[in-house]
Short mmCIF file of C-alpha atoms in Angstrom, two decimals:
data_model
loop_
_atom_site.label_atom_id
_atom_site.label_comp_id
_atom_site.label_asym_id
_atom_site.label_seq_id
_atom_site.Cartn_x
_atom_site.Cartn_y
_atom_site.Cartn_z
CA MET A 1 151.72 -26.06 103.61
CA MET A 2 151.57 -26.84 107.00
CA GLY A 3 153.48 -28.05 109.71
CA LEU A 4 152.01 -28.62 112.95
CA ARG A 5 154.59 -30.57 114.50
CA THR A 6 153.56 -30.90 117.88
CA LEU A 7 152.29 -33.68 115.72
CA LYS A 8 153.17 -37.21 114.92
CA PRO A 9 153.90 -38.44 111.39
CA SER A 10 150.57 -40.23 111.34
CA ASP A 11 148.68 -37.10 112.17
CA GLY A 12 146.83 -36.38 108.96
CA PHE A 13 148.96 -33.38 108.15
CA SER A 14 150.76 -34.66 105.18
CA ASP A 15 148.32 -33.17 102.75
CA LEU A 16 149.14 -29.63 103.60
CA ALA A 17 152.63 -30.20 104.69
CA PRO A 18 155.04 -29.67 107.63
CA GLY A 19 158.58 -29.95 108.31
CA LEU A 20 160.85 -32.11 110.14
CA GLU A 21 164.09 -33.76 109.41
CA LEU A 22 166.37 -31.75 107.25
CA LEU A 23 169.22 -31.62 104.95
CA PRO A 24 172.85 -30.97 104.39
CA MET A 25 175.90 -29.55 102.73
CA ILE A 26 179.55 -29.91 101.88
CA ALA A 27 182.61 -27.80 102.61
CA GLY A 28 184.45 -26.10 99.81
CA LYS A 29 181.41 -25.52 97.63
CA MET A 30 181.43 -22.32 95.67
CA ASP A 31 180.14 -19.31 97.55
CA ARG A 32 176.44 -19.28 96.83
CA ARG A 33 175.49 -16.41 99.07
CA SER A 34 174.17 -13.72 96.90
CA VAL A 35 174.88 -10.15 96.33
CA SER A 36 172.43 -9.83 93.56
CA ARG A 37 169.59 -11.51 91.81
CA ASP A 38 169.26 -11.99 88.10
CA ALA A 39 166.27 -9.79 87.84
CA THR A 40 166.20 -7.58 84.84
CA ALA A 41 168.29 -9.90 82.71
CA SER A 42 166.55 -12.62 80.81
CA PRO A 43 167.21 -16.13 82.12
CA GLY A 44 170.68 -17.39 81.44
CA GLN A 45 172.17 -13.94 81.22
CA ALA A 46 174.26 -13.59 84.37
CA HIS A 47 175.20 -10.23 85.78
CA PRO A 48 178.96 -9.84 86.10
CA ALA A 49 180.25 -9.84 89.68
CA GLY A 50 180.33 -6.34 91.03
CA SER A 51 177.61 -5.08 88.74
CA ASN A 52 175.21 -2.57 90.24
CA THR A 53 173.48 -4.67 92.89
CA LYS A 54 170.61 -2.23 93.27
CA ALA A 55 169.64 -2.58 89.64
CA VAL A 56 169.68 -6.32 89.98
CA LEU A 57 167.80 -6.56 93.27
CA SER A 58 164.83 -4.58 92.11
CA ASN A 59 162.84 -3.69 89.04
CA SER A 60 159.90 -1.54 88.23
CA GLY A 61 156.62 -3.30 87.57
CA PRO A 62 153.13 -2.02 86.73
CA GLU A 63 152.40 -1.78 90.48
CA GLY A 64 155.63 0.04 91.42
CA THR A 65 159.14 -1.09 92.37
CA ILE A 66 159.45 -4.79 93.16
CA PHE A 67 162.28 -6.57 94.93
CA TYR A 68 163.69 -9.91 93.85
CA ASP A 69 165.00 -10.66 97.34
CA VAL A 70 161.46 -10.84 98.76
CA HIS A 71 159.88 -14.22 97.89
CA ILE A 72 156.26 -15.18 98.61
CA PHE A 73 154.73 -18.67 98.84
CA TYR A 74 151.91 -19.18 96.34
CA TYR A 75 149.28 -21.94 95.92
CA THR A 76 147.29 -22.92 92.81
CA TRP A 77 145.26 -25.71 94.41
CA TYR A 78 141.88 -23.90 94.56
CA GLY A 79 138.90 -24.74 92.37
CA ASN A 80 135.21 -23.90 91.99
CA PRO A 81 132.25 -25.25 90.01
CA HIS A 82 132.40 -22.50 87.38
CA MET A 83 135.95 -23.40 86.23
CA ASP A 84 136.52 -26.90 87.62
CA GLY A 85 133.06 -28.47 87.88
CA LYS A 86 133.30 -28.55 91.69
CA TYR A 87 134.93 -26.84 94.65
CA ILE A 88 138.52 -27.87 95.29
CA HIS A 89 140.26 -27.11 98.60
CA TRP A 90 137.64 -24.56 99.72
CA ASP A 91 135.60 -27.62 100.82
CA HIS A 92 138.56 -28.94 102.86
CA ILE A 93 137.92 -31.76 105.32
CA LEU A 94 138.17 -31.24 109.08
CA VAL A 95 141.34 -33.21 109.76
CA PRO A 96 140.84 -35.58 112.74
CA HIS A 97 143.31 -35.49 115.62
CA TRP A 98 145.55 -38.57 115.67
CA ASP A 99 144.55 -39.41 119.26
CA PRO A 100 141.05 -40.96 119.05
CA LYS A 101 140.18 -39.70 122.56
CA ILE A 102 140.87 -36.09 121.53
CA ALA A 103 139.40 -36.57 118.05
CA SER A 104 136.06 -37.65 119.52
CA SER A 105 135.46 -34.20 121.02
CA TYR A 106 135.90 -32.30 117.73
CA PRO A 107 133.64 -32.09 114.67
CA ARG A 108 134.30 -34.14 111.52
CA GLY A 109 133.21 -33.74 107.93
CA ARG A 110 133.98 -31.12 105.31
CA HIS A 111 133.19 -27.51 104.50
CA MET A 112 130.31 -26.55 102.19
CA PRO A 113 131.29 -23.59 99.99
CA PRO A 114 130.55 -20.92 99.06
CA GLU A 115 129.09 -19.85 102.44
CA ASP A 116 131.22 -22.19 104.52
CA ILE A 117 134.86 -22.52 103.42
CA GLY A 118 137.98 -24.15 104.86
CA SER A 119 139.41 -20.88 106.14
CA SER A 120 138.87 -18.46 109.04
CA PHE A 121 139.05 -15.55 106.55
CA TYR A 122 137.08 -14.98 103.35
CA PRO A 123 138.75 -13.99 100.05
CA GLU A 124 137.69 -10.77 98.35
CA LEU A 125 137.68 -12.72 95.06
CA ASN A 126 135.24 -15.22 96.67
CA PRO A 127 136.11 -18.96 96.68
CA TYR A 128 137.99 -18.73 93.39
CA SER A 129 139.52 -21.13 90.92
CA SER A 130 143.28 -20.95 90.43
CA ARG A 131 142.54 -21.70 86.75
CA ASN A 132 140.62 -18.47 86.22
CA PRO A 133 142.81 -16.09 84.16
CA ASP A 134 141.20 -13.07 85.84
CA VAL A 135 142.11 -14.48 89.26
CA LEU A 136 145.71 -15.06 88.16
CA GLU A 137 145.88 -11.51 86.85
CA SER A 138 144.50 -10.10 90.11
CA HIS A 139 146.99 -12.18 92.09
CA MET A 140 149.93 -10.84 90.09
CA GLU A 141 148.67 -7.28 90.60
CA GLN A 142 148.40 -7.89 94.34
CA ILE A 143 151.87 -9.47 94.56
CA GLY A 144 153.28 -6.54 92.57
CA ALA A 145 151.53 -4.14 94.96
CA SER A 146 153.20 -5.96 97.89
CA ALA A 147 156.62 -5.35 96.23
CA ALA A 148 157.54 -9.07 96.47
CA GLY A 149 159.37 -9.87 93.23
CA VAL A 150 159.39 -13.69 93.31
CA LEU A 151 156.39 -15.94 93.76
CA VAL A 152 157.34 -19.39 95.04
CA LEU A 153 154.95 -21.79 93.39
CA SER A 154 153.85 -24.90 95.29
CA TRP A 155 154.70 -27.70 92.84
CA TYR A 156 153.82 -31.38 92.43
CA PRO A 157 154.93 -33.50 89.45
CA PRO A 158 152.44 -34.01 86.60
CA GLY A 159 149.48 -36.14 87.69
CA LEU A 160 150.21 -35.74 91.43
CA ALA A 161 148.59 -33.50 94.05
CA ASP A 162 148.15 -33.05 97.78
CA ASP A 163 145.62 -35.31 99.54
CA ASN A 164 142.84 -32.73 99.24
CA GLY A 165 143.55 -31.44 95.75
CA GLU A 166 143.85 -32.26 92.07
CA PRO A 167 146.91 -32.08 89.79
CA THR A 168 147.82 -28.51 88.75
CA GLU A 169 151.17 -28.85 86.97
CA ASP A 170 149.44 -27.95 83.69
CA LEU A 171 148.81 -24.47 85.17
CA VAL A 172 152.51 -23.58 85.41
CA PRO A 173 152.74 -21.94 81.95
CA ALA A 174 149.79 -19.66 82.75
CA VAL A 175 151.40 -18.66 86.07
CA LEU A 176 154.73 -17.91 84.34
CA ASP A 177 153.01 -15.85 81.63
CA ALA A 178 150.94 -13.87 84.14
CA ALA A 179 154.03 -13.24 86.31
CA TYR A 180 156.00 -12.07 83.27
CA ARG A 181 153.40 -9.39 82.48
CA HIS A 182 154.06 -7.91 85.93
CA ASN A 183 157.87 -8.25 85.88
CA LEU A 184 157.57 -10.92 88.59
CA LYS A 185 159.73 -14.07 88.70
CA VAL A 186 158.66 -17.61 89.60
CA ALA A 187 160.62 -20.10 91.74
CA PHE A 188 159.44 -23.61 92.59
CA HIS A 189 158.49 -25.08 95.99
CA ILE A 190 158.88 -28.86 95.61
CA GLN A 191 156.19 -30.53 97.72
CA PRO A 192 156.42 -33.99 99.30
CA TYR A 193 154.66 -36.69 97.27
CA ARG A 194 154.51 -40.45 97.56
CA GLY A 195 157.88 -41.88 96.52
CA ARG A 196 159.77 -38.58 96.62
CA ASN A 197 163.52 -39.17 97.06
CA ASP A 198 166.84 -37.74 95.88
CA GLN A 199 166.52 -39.41 92.45
CA SER A 200 162.92 -38.37 91.84
CA VAL A 201 163.73 -34.78 92.84
CA HIS A 202 166.67 -34.84 90.41
CA ASP A 203 164.18 -35.88 87.71
CA ASN A 204 161.77 -33.12 88.82
CA ILE A 205 164.52 -30.48 88.55
CA LYS A 206 165.41 -31.64 85.02
CA TYR A 207 161.75 -31.55 84.05
CA ILE A 208 161.22 -28.02 85.39
CA ILE A 209 164.42 -26.56 83.92
CA ASP A 210 163.95 -28.26 80.53
CA ARG A 211 160.36 -27.05 80.31
CA TYR A 212 160.45 -23.62 81.92
CA GLY A 213 164.11 -22.62 82.30
CA ASP A 214 164.11 -20.31 79.26
CA HIS A 215 160.91 -18.48 80.22
CA GLY A 216 161.40 -14.78 80.95
CA ALA A 217 159.74 -15.18 84.35
CA PHE A 218 161.86 -18.17 85.48
CA TYR A 219 163.78 -17.02 88.58
CA LYS A 220 167.55 -17.23 88.83
CA PHE A 221 169.58 -16.26 91.86
CA THR A 222 172.95 -14.59 91.38
CA SER A 223 175.64 -15.57 93.89
CA THR A 224 178.58 -13.46 95.04
CA THR A 225 180.67 -15.16 92.36
CA GLY A 226 178.35 -13.68 89.73
CA LYS A 227 177.00 -17.09 88.76
CA SER A 228 173.29 -17.14 88.03
CA LEU A 229 171.40 -20.33 88.90
CA PRO A 230 167.79 -21.49 89.41
CA LEU A 231 166.66 -21.70 93.05
CA PHE A 232 164.42 -24.42 94.49
CA TYR A 233 162.78 -24.68 97.91
CA ILE A 234 162.37 -28.30 99.07
CA TYR A 235 159.47 -28.60 101.50
CA ASP A 236 159.75 -31.25 104.24
CA SER A 237 163.24 -32.06 103.02
CA TYR A 238 163.90 -33.87 106.34
CA LEU A 239 161.73 -36.75 105.13
CA THR A 240 164.71 -37.94 103.04
CA PRO A 241 167.96 -38.72 104.91
CA PRO A 242 171.07 -36.58 104.29
CA GLU A 243 172.97 -39.63 102.97
CA SER A 244 170.44 -39.78 100.11
CA TRP A 245 170.39 -36.05 99.40
CA SER A 246 174.19 -36.02 99.24
CA GLU A 247 174.10 -38.44 96.27
CA PHE A 248 172.32 -35.64 94.36
CA LEU A 249 173.68 -32.48 95.98
CA THR A 250 177.40 -33.05 96.64
CA PRO A 251 180.05 -33.00 93.89
CA THR A 252 181.02 -36.64 94.52
CA GLY A 253 177.43 -37.95 94.71
CA SER A 254 176.40 -40.91 92.51
CA HIS A 255 174.05 -38.70 90.46
CA SER A 256 175.44 -35.28 91.36
CA VAL A 257 173.73 -32.23 89.89
CA ARG A 258 176.77 -30.06 90.71
CA GLY A 259 178.49 -28.56 87.70
CA SER A 260 175.84 -29.99 85.38
CA ALA A 261 173.37 -28.07 83.22
CA TYR A 262 170.85 -28.55 86.06
CA ASP A 263 172.99 -27.21 88.90
CA SER A 264 170.85 -24.93 91.10
CA ILE A 265 170.56 -23.41 94.54
CA PHE A 266 168.68 -25.89 96.78
CA ILE A 267 167.03 -24.61 99.96
CA ALA A 268 165.96 -27.13 102.64
CA LEU A 269 163.39 -26.73 105.41
CA ILE A 270 164.76 -26.39 108.94
CA VAL A 271 162.20 -27.48 111.52
CA GLU A 272 164.25 -28.95 114.38
CA GLU A 273 167.67 -27.71 115.47
CA ARG A 274 169.43 -30.94 114.43
CA HIS A 275 168.21 -30.38 110.87
CA LYS A 276 170.88 -27.73 110.34
CA HIS A 277 173.59 -30.42 110.47
CA ASP A 278 171.57 -32.72 108.18
CA ILE A 279 171.08 -29.88 105.70
CA LEU A 280 174.81 -29.24 105.65
CA ALA A 281 175.64 -32.95 105.29
CA GLY A 282 173.06 -33.41 102.51
CA GLY A 283 174.73 -30.83 100.30
CA PHE A 284 172.03 -28.15 100.38
CA ASP A 285 172.88 -24.51 99.69
CA GLY A 286 170.74 -23.02 102.42
CA MET A 287 167.68 -23.33 104.65
CA TYR A 288 164.29 -21.67 105.11
CA THR A 289 161.80 -21.86 107.99
CA TYR A 290 158.33 -21.71 106.29
CA PHE A 291 155.99 -21.70 109.31
CA ALA A 292 154.30 -18.43 110.19
CA SER A 293 153.72 -19.46 113.82
CA ASN A 294 156.51 -18.03 116.01
CA GLY A 295 157.44 -20.71 118.57
CA PHE A 296 155.81 -23.55 116.63
CA SER A 297 159.14 -25.13 115.63
CA PHE A 298 162.80 -24.44 116.37
CA GLY A 299 163.22 -23.02 112.87
CA SER A 300 160.15 -20.80 112.97
CA SER A 301 161.04 -19.27 116.38
CA HIS A 302 162.39 -15.76 115.86
CA GLN A 303 164.65 -16.04 118.90
CA ASN A 304 166.67 -18.79 117.14
CA TRP A 305 167.29 -16.93 113.91
CA LYS A 306 170.52 -15.26 114.97
CA ALA A 307 172.07 -18.62 115.86
CA ILE A 308 170.82 -20.27 112.64
CA LYS A 309 172.21 -17.35 110.60
CA ALA A 310 175.60 -17.68 112.36
CA PHE A 311 175.65 -21.41 111.55
CA CYS A 312 174.79 -20.67 107.91
CA ASP A 313 177.43 -17.92 107.63
CA GLY A 314 180.04 -20.27 109.09
CA ASN A 315 179.20 -22.98 106.54
CA ASN A 316 178.62 -20.82 103.46
CA LEU A 317 174.87 -21.49 103.45
CA LEU A 318 172.02 -19.09 102.77
CA PHE A 319 169.61 -18.47 105.64
CA ILE A 320 166.18 -17.48 104.36
CA PRO A 321 163.81 -16.73 107.25
CA SER A 322 160.06 -17.01 106.59
CA VAL A 323 157.67 -14.46 108.07
CA GLY A 324 153.88 -14.42 108.14
CA PRO A 325 151.06 -12.11 109.24
CA GLY A 326 149.52 -14.60 111.70
CA TYR A 327 148.36 -18.20 111.87
CA ILE A 328 144.98 -19.85 112.35
CA ASP A 329 144.13 -23.27 110.91
CA THR A 330 141.23 -24.26 113.19
CA SER A 331 138.84 -24.32 110.22
CA ILE A 332 140.67 -27.47 109.06
CA ARG A 333 142.37 -28.62 112.32
CA PRO A 334 139.83 -27.66 114.97
CA TRP A 335 142.05 -29.10 117.73
CA ASN A 336 145.06 -26.92 116.87
CA ASN A 337 144.08 -23.72 118.67
CA HIS A 338 147.37 -23.58 120.61
CA ASN A 339 149.32 -22.78 117.43
CA MET A 340 147.05 -19.86 116.54
CA ARG A 341 148.83 -16.48 116.31
CA ASN A 342 146.63 -13.37 116.35
CA ARG A 343 147.43 -10.77 113.69
CA VAL A 344 146.97 -7.87 116.13
CA ASN A 345 146.10 -5.60 113.17
CA GLY A 346 149.50 -6.19 111.55
CA ARG A 347 151.73 -5.95 114.62
CA TYR A 348 152.51 -9.67 114.65
CA TYR A 349 153.67 -9.40 111.00
CA GLU A 350 155.81 -6.34 111.66
CA THR A 351 157.47 -8.04 114.63
CA ALA A 352 158.34 -11.01 112.41
CA LEU A 353 159.63 -8.77 109.62
CA GLN A 354 161.81 -6.87 112.05
CA ALA A 355 163.21 -10.15 113.44
CA ALA A 356 164.07 -11.24 109.88
CA LEU A 357 165.80 -7.95 109.01
CA ASN A 358 167.77 -8.12 112.26
CA VAL A 359 169.74 -11.14 110.98
CA ARG A 360 170.62 -9.41 107.68
CA PRO A 361 169.46 -12.19 105.36
CA ASP A 362 170.04 -12.20 101.59
CA VAL A 363 166.43 -13.16 100.96
CA VAL A 364 163.23 -13.04 103.05
CA THR A 365 160.25 -15.33 102.34
CA ILE A 366 156.63 -14.44 103.07
CA THR A 367 154.27 -17.21 104.29
CA SER A 368 152.05 -16.72 102.40
CA PHE A 369 150.22 -15.03 99.56
CA ASN A 370 147.23 -17.39 99.66
CA GLU A 371 147.43 -20.32 102.08
CA TRP A 372 143.89 -19.59 103.29
CA HIS A 373 143.53 -22.84 105.29
CA GLU A 374 146.27 -21.80 107.70
CA GLY A 375 145.26 -18.14 107.81
CA THR A 376 148.71 -16.98 106.69
CA GLN A 377 147.49 -15.20 103.56
CA ILE A 378 148.20 -11.54 102.73
CA GLU A 379 145.85 -11.71 99.72
CA ARG A 380 142.90 -9.31 99.93
CA ALA A 381 140.18 -10.57 102.31
CA MET A 382 136.73 -9.17 102.97
CA PRO A 383 134.41 -9.10 105.97
CA LYS A 384 131.72 -11.78 105.76
CA LYS A 385 128.95 -13.10 108.00
CA THR A 386 126.66 -16.01 107.23
CA VAL A 387 123.89 -17.60 109.26
CA THR A 388 126.37 -19.98 110.84
CA ARG A 389 129.74 -18.20 110.59
CA VAL A 390 131.46 -14.88 111.16
CA TYR A 391 134.75 -14.75 109.28
CA LEU A 392 137.81 -12.88 110.50
CA ASP A 393 138.88 -9.88 108.40
CA TYR A 394 141.51 -7.13 108.24
CA GLN A 395 139.39 -4.35 109.76
CA PRO A 396 139.82 -1.61 110.92
CA HIS A 397 142.25 -1.63 107.97
CA GLY A 398 141.32 -2.17 104.33
CA PRO A 399 141.61 -5.41 102.32
CA ASP A 400 145.11 -4.56 101.12
CA HIS A 401 146.55 -3.78 104.57
CA TYR A 402 148.99 -6.72 104.49
CA LEU A 403 150.05 -5.98 100.91
CA GLN A 404 150.86 -2.42 101.98
CA LEU A 405 152.77 -3.57 105.08
CA THR A 406 154.77 -5.99 102.92
CA ARG A 407 155.73 -3.17 100.53
CA ARG A 408 156.78 -0.88 103.38
CA TRP A 409 159.06 -3.57 104.84
CA ALA A 410 160.42 -4.68 101.45
CA GLU A 411 161.50 -1.10 100.85
CA GLN A 412 163.04 -0.92 104.33
CA PHE A 413 164.85 -4.25 103.76
CA ASN A 414 166.44 -2.95 100.59
CA LYS A 415 167.36 0.40 102.13
CA GLU A 416 169.12 -1.39 105.00
CA LYS A 417 170.78 -3.80 102.60
CA GLU A 418 172.50 -0.95 100.78
CA GLN A 419 174.00 0.12 104.11
CA TRP A 420 175.15 -3.44 104.98
CA LEU A 421 176.91 -3.67 101.60
CA MET A 422 178.73 -0.36 102.08
#
C-alpha cells in the first residue's frame, strides 16, 4: 500500500496504493469513539457500557497478552512456485517514473526471485506464499508476539487484485481460522479497484459481513455507547467524492448503511489537510494516516497529529494514527529515494510510537506487518548477501527486534490509557 504522493495520479502507483482525497461525516451521529473493543466476546455479543474496559481491550493469547486497540496492516498477495506455480509480488516490476526524462535514468524490468526480490530486506521465511498454512501460522505467532490484537487484511473483491498480484479473496477463511487460533481478530482494509464507488463498497461490506461476520475472529469495535460494530479501513477513500460517500454513510443517504444490519465504523484515509473536511462531509466515522514516512503527506507527518486529533475530537470522529519502523521502496520505485526513512535500529519507530501516544488515540495502527516492497515490515527478516545484492537487515538486533519493540509500546499504550480513563 503505497502512497508516494509527491506523485501524480498517472504515476504507476495505483497498484500498491496511496492516498489522496478523503472523506466525510455528519453531525449528530452516535458517539462512535470507543472505550472498549469487543475482544473476548464472540461476534455480536456487545459488552455493556461501563464494563471493565481492561478486560475488553486485551486478551491472553498463546504468545502473551495481546491488545485489541493495536491494529497491524497485513498483506496476502505473495506467491511462490511451490504453492502457486510461480512467484507473485516477490518478482515486482521496477515502476517507471511518470516523467520520461527522469525515467530514462533508472533501470526497468522486474526482480528475479529467490535471490533478487522486490524488497530491500529479505524475509526469514524466504520468498513465501501467503497460501502456505505454515507461513500463516508463523505470521499469527509473530503478530501475537508483537502484542497487536487485530490484523487489518488488505482486501479486494472476489476475482480482483492489485496490478502486480492475483486474486486472494479465497484465502480469507484461512486467515480468519489462523487468527482465531491465536486469539487475534481480523478487520478489513478495502483497497481501490477499478469501478470502486460508494455503491460497490456498500456491496463489499454486505458480502464481507454476510460471509465472515459470525466468525469468532471477525473484529468488532465497541463504542462509548456500548454498541459493538464491525470496523473497516477504506484505503484511498479520497478517490470517491464526499457527495458520493454520503449517500452510503449518512443517515439520509439514498442507500444509507446507518441503522441497518450492515452498519459499521468506517475509517477514511487522510492524506492532505483538506481531506479532513471531506471525510466529515462524507459521513465517515474516523480517519487513519497509513504512510510510514514521516513528512511524506500531511496526514503522515507527526507534527500534524495533534491538530488532526483536535479536529476529530470536535467532530466526534476517531483519529487512528499509523506508525511504521521506517520506509524504503527503492527496490520497486528506484527514483523515490527522497521518501526513504532510515530505521536507525528502531529509533525511528519509537519516535513515531511516542508521537502517536502523545495524542491519546483510541486505536493505533502499525504500517505494516509485511509490506516488504515499501520496507515497512516488522515481520522477521534475515541478513542476506548474493552476488549482486546486499539486503538490509535488523542487525545488531535479532530478527524479532521490531516485534519486541511493538510489544513494549503496546503495553505502554495500554498502561497510559488506564490513566487517561481515570
